[in-house]
Amino acid sequence: MRSKGASPGFTHGAPSRRVLPRSYARPRKDSNGEPVSRTDLSPRRRILRPLPPFLADAVVAAVVALFTGPDAEVNDPGHRQADEVTWLLFAVSVGALLVRTRWAVGVAVVTGAACAGRALYGHIGELLNLPVMVALYTVAVRGNRTPRASAGSGPC
């Protein structure tokens, strides 16, 4: 009982069970054969994978070095200027961050000792504490509560 001008899903006189064509009901598939949701507008969905732990630690250490290095180099005229001891303590604190996910508490202790060494040696700077802050954040995020109490009791 369809007239010539009617659409395929509708009939005159009786309600239709099917309103949309069947092509709308089948899930669309991408080039890999997996179903694609209607909200996904990109042609190929890319999933970001986390970095391997050592590479993530290297990126964090590089960013910390990028901010801490210039702060260690420039000091006020009345304070001790950067020398070999300064750069040694800088290398120890940033180098310790390379293993921060494996030994979080040990890294917090080493960076805290390097920070205290710089302070006792006569260097001032707000960003010289950044390796310690990153190490303490790592201790806070990983592990149970016992190492957190012992790592936070450092001098710096």
mmCIF file of C-alpha atoms in Angstrom:
data_model
loop_
_atom_site.group_PDB
_atom_site.id
_atom_site.type_symbol
_atom_site.label_atom_id
_atom_site.label_comp_id
_atom_site.label_asym_id
_atom_site.label_seq_id
_atom_site.Cartn_x
_atom_site.Cartn_y
_atom_site.Cartn_z
ATOM 1 C CA MET A 1 0.000 0.000 0.000
ATOM 2 C CA ARG A 2 2.720 2.414 -0.787
ATOM 3 C CA SER A 3 2.187 5.343 -3.037
ATOM 4 C CA LYS A 4 4.812 6.368 -5.573
ATOM 5 C CA GLY A 5 6.033 9.455 -3.686
ATOM 6 C CA ALA A 6 6.236 7.925 -0.198
ATOM 7 C CA SER A 7 9.555 7.219 1.457
ATOM 8 C CA PRO A 8 10.563 3.568 1.959
ATOM 9 C CA GLY A 9 9.989 3.519 5.721
ATOM 10 C CA PHE A 10 6.454 4.889 5.798
ATOM 11 C CA THR A 11 3.119 3.425 4.739
ATOM 12 C CA HIS A 12 -0.166 5.250 4.477
ATOM 13 C CA GLY A 13 -2.790 4.408 7.033
ATOM 14 C CA ALA A 14 -0.780 2.164 9.387
ATOM 15 C CA PRO A 15 2.083 3.230 11.673
ATOM 16 C CA SER A 16 5.437 1.959 10.567
ATOM 17 C CA ARG A 17 7.791 0.016 12.791
ATOM 18 C CA ARG A 18 10.856 1.098 10.864
ATOM 19 C CA VAL A 19 11.445 4.848 10.614
ATOM 20 C CA LEU A 20 15.083 4.949 9.473
ATOM 21 C CA PRO A 21 16.703 2.851 6.761
ATOM 22 C CA ARG A 22 18.712 -0.175 7.900
ATOM 23 C CA SER A 23 21.999 1.476 6.895
ATOM 24 C CA TYR A 24 21.625 3.778 9.914
ATOM 25 C CA ALA A 25 21.242 0.840 12.281
ATOM 26 C CA ARG A 26 24.440 -0.963 11.276
ATOM 27 C CA PRO A 27 27.563 0.239 13.052
ATOM 28 C CA ARG A 28 30.081 1.939 10.825
ATOM 29 C CA LYS A 29 33.563 0.451 10.784
ATOM 30 C CA ASP A 30 36.906 2.159 10.386
ATOM 31 C CA SER A 31 39.812 0.939 8.255
ATOM 32 C CA ASN A 32 40.791 -1.590 10.973
ATOM 33 C CA GLY A 33 37.313 -3.107 11.027
ATOM 34 C CA GLU A 34 36.407 -1.721 14.457
ATOM 35 C CA PRO A 35 33.099 0.088 15.059
ATOM 36 C CA VAL A 36 33.243 3.871 15.034
ATOM 37 C CA SER A 37 31.020 5.912 17.321
ATOM 38 C CA ARG A 38 29.016 8.798 15.952
ATOM 39 C CA THR A 39 30.776 11.253 18.269
ATOM 40 C CA ASP A 40 34.184 10.339 16.841
ATOM 41 C CA LEU A 41 34.762 12.852 14.058
ATOM 42 C CA SER A 42 38.379 11.981 13.328
ATOM 43 C CA PRO A 43 39.043 9.595 10.448
ATOM 44 C CA ARG A 44 41.368 7.439 12.545
ATOM 45 C CA ARG A 45 41.198 7.374 16.305
ATOM 46 C CA ARG A 46 44.618 7.608 17.920
ATOM 47 C CA ILE A 47 45.143 6.477 21.458
ATOM 48 C CA LEU A 48 48.000 8.080 23.363
ATOM 49 C CA ARG A 49 50.038 5.514 25.199
ATOM 50 C CA PRO A 50 51.953 6.405 28.339
ATOM 51 C CA LEU A 51 55.692 6.819 28.042
ATOM 52 C CA PRO A 52 57.970 4.098 29.413
ATOM 53 C CA PRO A 53 58.993 4.948 32.994
ATOM 54 C CA PHE A 54 62.639 5.743 32.221
ATOM 55 C CA LEU A 55 61.679 8.003 29.312
ATOM 56 C CA ALA A 56 59.077 9.792 31.444
ATOM 57 C CA ASP A 57 61.699 10.299 34.154
ATOM 58 C CA ALA A 58 64.136 11.673 31.565
ATOM 59 C CA VAL A 59 61.529 14.163 30.314
ATOM 60 C CA VAL A 60 60.742 15.290 33.876
ATOM 61 C CA ALA A 61 64.461 15.631 34.679
ATOM 62 C CA ALA A 62 65.024 17.672 31.503
ATOM 63 C CA VAL A 63 62.168 20.048 32.330
ATOM 64 C CA VAL A 64 63.410 20.445 35.905
ATOM 65 C CA ALA A 65 66.951 21.099 34.617
ATOM 66 C CA LEU A 66 65.578 23.650 32.177
ATOM 67 C CA PHE A 67 64.169 25.716 35.046
ATOM 68 C CA THR A 68 66.704 24.965 37.789
ATOM 69 C CA GLY A 69 69.888 25.486 35.751
ATOM 70 C CA PRO A 70 69.425 29.193 35.012
ATOM 71 C CA ASP A 71 68.421 29.800 38.634
ATOM 72 C CA ALA A 72 71.623 28.126 39.834
ATOM 73 C CA GLU A 73 73.736 30.170 37.434
ATOM 74 C CA VAL A 74 72.451 33.612 38.371
ATOM 75 C CA ASN A 75 72.789 34.791 41.957
ATOM 76 C CA ASP A 76 72.607 38.147 43.679
ATOM 77 C CA PRO A 77 75.934 39.995 43.922
ATOM 78 C CA GLY A 78 76.168 39.534 47.705
ATOM 79 C CA HIS A 79 75.858 35.737 47.516
ATOM 80 C CA ARG A 80 78.139 32.988 46.293
ATOM 81 C CA GLN A 81 78.263 32.682 42.515
ATOM 82 C CA ALA A 82 77.997 29.398 40.607
ATOM 83 C CA ASP A 83 81.142 27.254 40.616
ATOM 84 C CA GLU A 84 82.068 23.550 40.313
ATOM 85 C CA VAL A 85 80.385 22.586 43.592
ATOM 86 C CA THR A 86 77.168 24.267 42.483
ATOM 87 C CA TRP A 87 77.097 22.363 39.211
ATOM 88 C CA LEU A 88 78.012 19.105 40.943
ATOM 89 C CA LEU A 89 75.081 19.461 43.347
ATOM 90 C CA PHE A 90 72.857 20.463 40.419
ATOM 91 C CA ALA A 91 73.899 17.359 38.460
ATOM 92 C CA VAL A 92 73.333 15.095 41.476
ATOM 93 C CA SER A 93 69.845 16.465 42.180
ATOM 94 C CA VAL A 94 68.699 16.413 38.542
ATOM 95 C CA GLY A 95 70.442 13.093 37.847
ATOM 96 C CA ALA A 96 68.651 11.498 40.787
ATOM 97 C CA LEU A 97 65.343 12.355 39.135
ATOM 98 C CA LEU A 98 66.189 9.876 36.365
ATOM 99 C CA VAL A 99 65.285 7.008 38.712
ATOM 100 C CA ARG A 100 62.475 8.684 40.633
ATOM 101 C CA THR A 101 59.787 6.134 39.741
ATOM 102 C CA ARG A 102 61.955 3.201 40.816
ATOM 103 C CA TRP A 103 63.391 4.557 44.079
ATOM 104 C CA ALA A 104 61.127 7.439 45.075
ATOM 105 C CA VAL A 105 62.194 7.750 48.721
ATOM 106 C CA GLY A 106 65.904 7.480 47.920
ATOM 107 C CA VAL A 107 65.566 10.159 45.255
ATOM 108 C CA ALA A 108 63.788 12.427 47.751
ATOM 109 C CA VAL A 109 66.630 11.950 50.243
ATOM 110 C CA VAL A 110 69.351 12.611 47.638
ATOM 111 C CA THR A 111 67.660 15.700 46.202
ATOM 112 C CA GLY A 112 66.969 16.993 49.716
ATOM 113 C CA ALA A 113 70.627 16.549 50.653
ATOM 114 C CA ALA A 114 71.730 18.355 47.469
ATOM 115 C CA CYS A 115 69.304 21.184 48.214
ATOM 116 C CA ALA A 116 70.614 21.460 51.770
ATOM 117 C CA GLY A 117 74.187 21.409 50.446
ATOM 118 C CA ARG A 118 73.453 24.298 48.096
ATOM 119 C CA ALA A 119 71.789 26.276 50.865
ATOM 120 C CA LEU A 120 74.710 25.663 53.269
ATOM 121 C CA TYR A 121 77.181 26.524 50.536
ATOM 122 C CA GLY A 122 75.570 29.949 50.195
ATOM 123 C CA HIS A 123 73.336 29.761 47.133
ATOM 124 C CA ILE A 124 69.890 31.251 47.128
ATOM 125 C CA GLY A 125 67.157 30.694 44.580
ATOM 126 C CA GLU A 126 63.535 29.740 44.511
ATOM 127 C CA LEU A 127 63.800 27.137 41.771
ATOM 128 C CA LEU A 128 66.764 25.350 43.339
ATOM 129 C CA ASN A 129 64.150 23.494 45.417
ATOM 130 C CA LEU A 130 62.316 22.205 42.330
ATOM 131 C CA PRO A 131 64.040 18.775 42.225
ATOM 132 C CA VAL A 132 63.072 18.236 45.870
ATOM 133 C CA MET A 133 59.469 19.237 45.177
ATOM 134 C CA VAL A 134 59.240 16.818 42.235
ATOM 135 C CA ALA A 135 60.793 14.013 44.297
ATOM 136 C CA LEU A 136 58.429 14.602 47.229
ATOM 137 C CA TYR A 137 55.470 14.685 44.845
ATOM 138 C CA THR A 138 56.571 11.313 43.470
ATOM 139 C CA VAL A 139 56.790 9.893 46.995
ATOM 140 C CA ALA A 140 53.313 11.242 47.755
ATOM 141 C CA VAL A 141 51.778 9.739 44.623
ATOM 142 C CA ARG A 142 53.453 6.321 44.855
ATOM 143 C CA GLY A 143 53.611 3.849 47.705
ATOM 144 C CA ASN A 144 52.027 3.699 51.128
ATOM 145 C CA ARG A 145 52.058 6.270 53.932
ATOM 146 C CA THR A 146 55.149 5.027 55.785
ATOM 147 C CA PRO A 147 57.792 6.356 53.317
ATOM 148 C CA ARG A 148 55.974 9.692 53.011
ATOM 149 C CA ALA A 149 56.529 10.569 56.660
ATOM 150 C CA SER A 150 60.229 9.738 56.563
ATOM 151 C CA ALA A 151 60.883 11.510 53.230
ATOM 152 C CA GLY A 152 59.214 14.745 54.287
ATOM 153 C CA SER A 153 61.396 15.215 57.342
ATOM 154 C CA GLY A 154 64.456 16.486 55.445
ATOM 155 C CA PRO A 155 66.263 19.760 56.174
ATOM 156 C CA CYS A 156 65.301 21.584 52.974
#
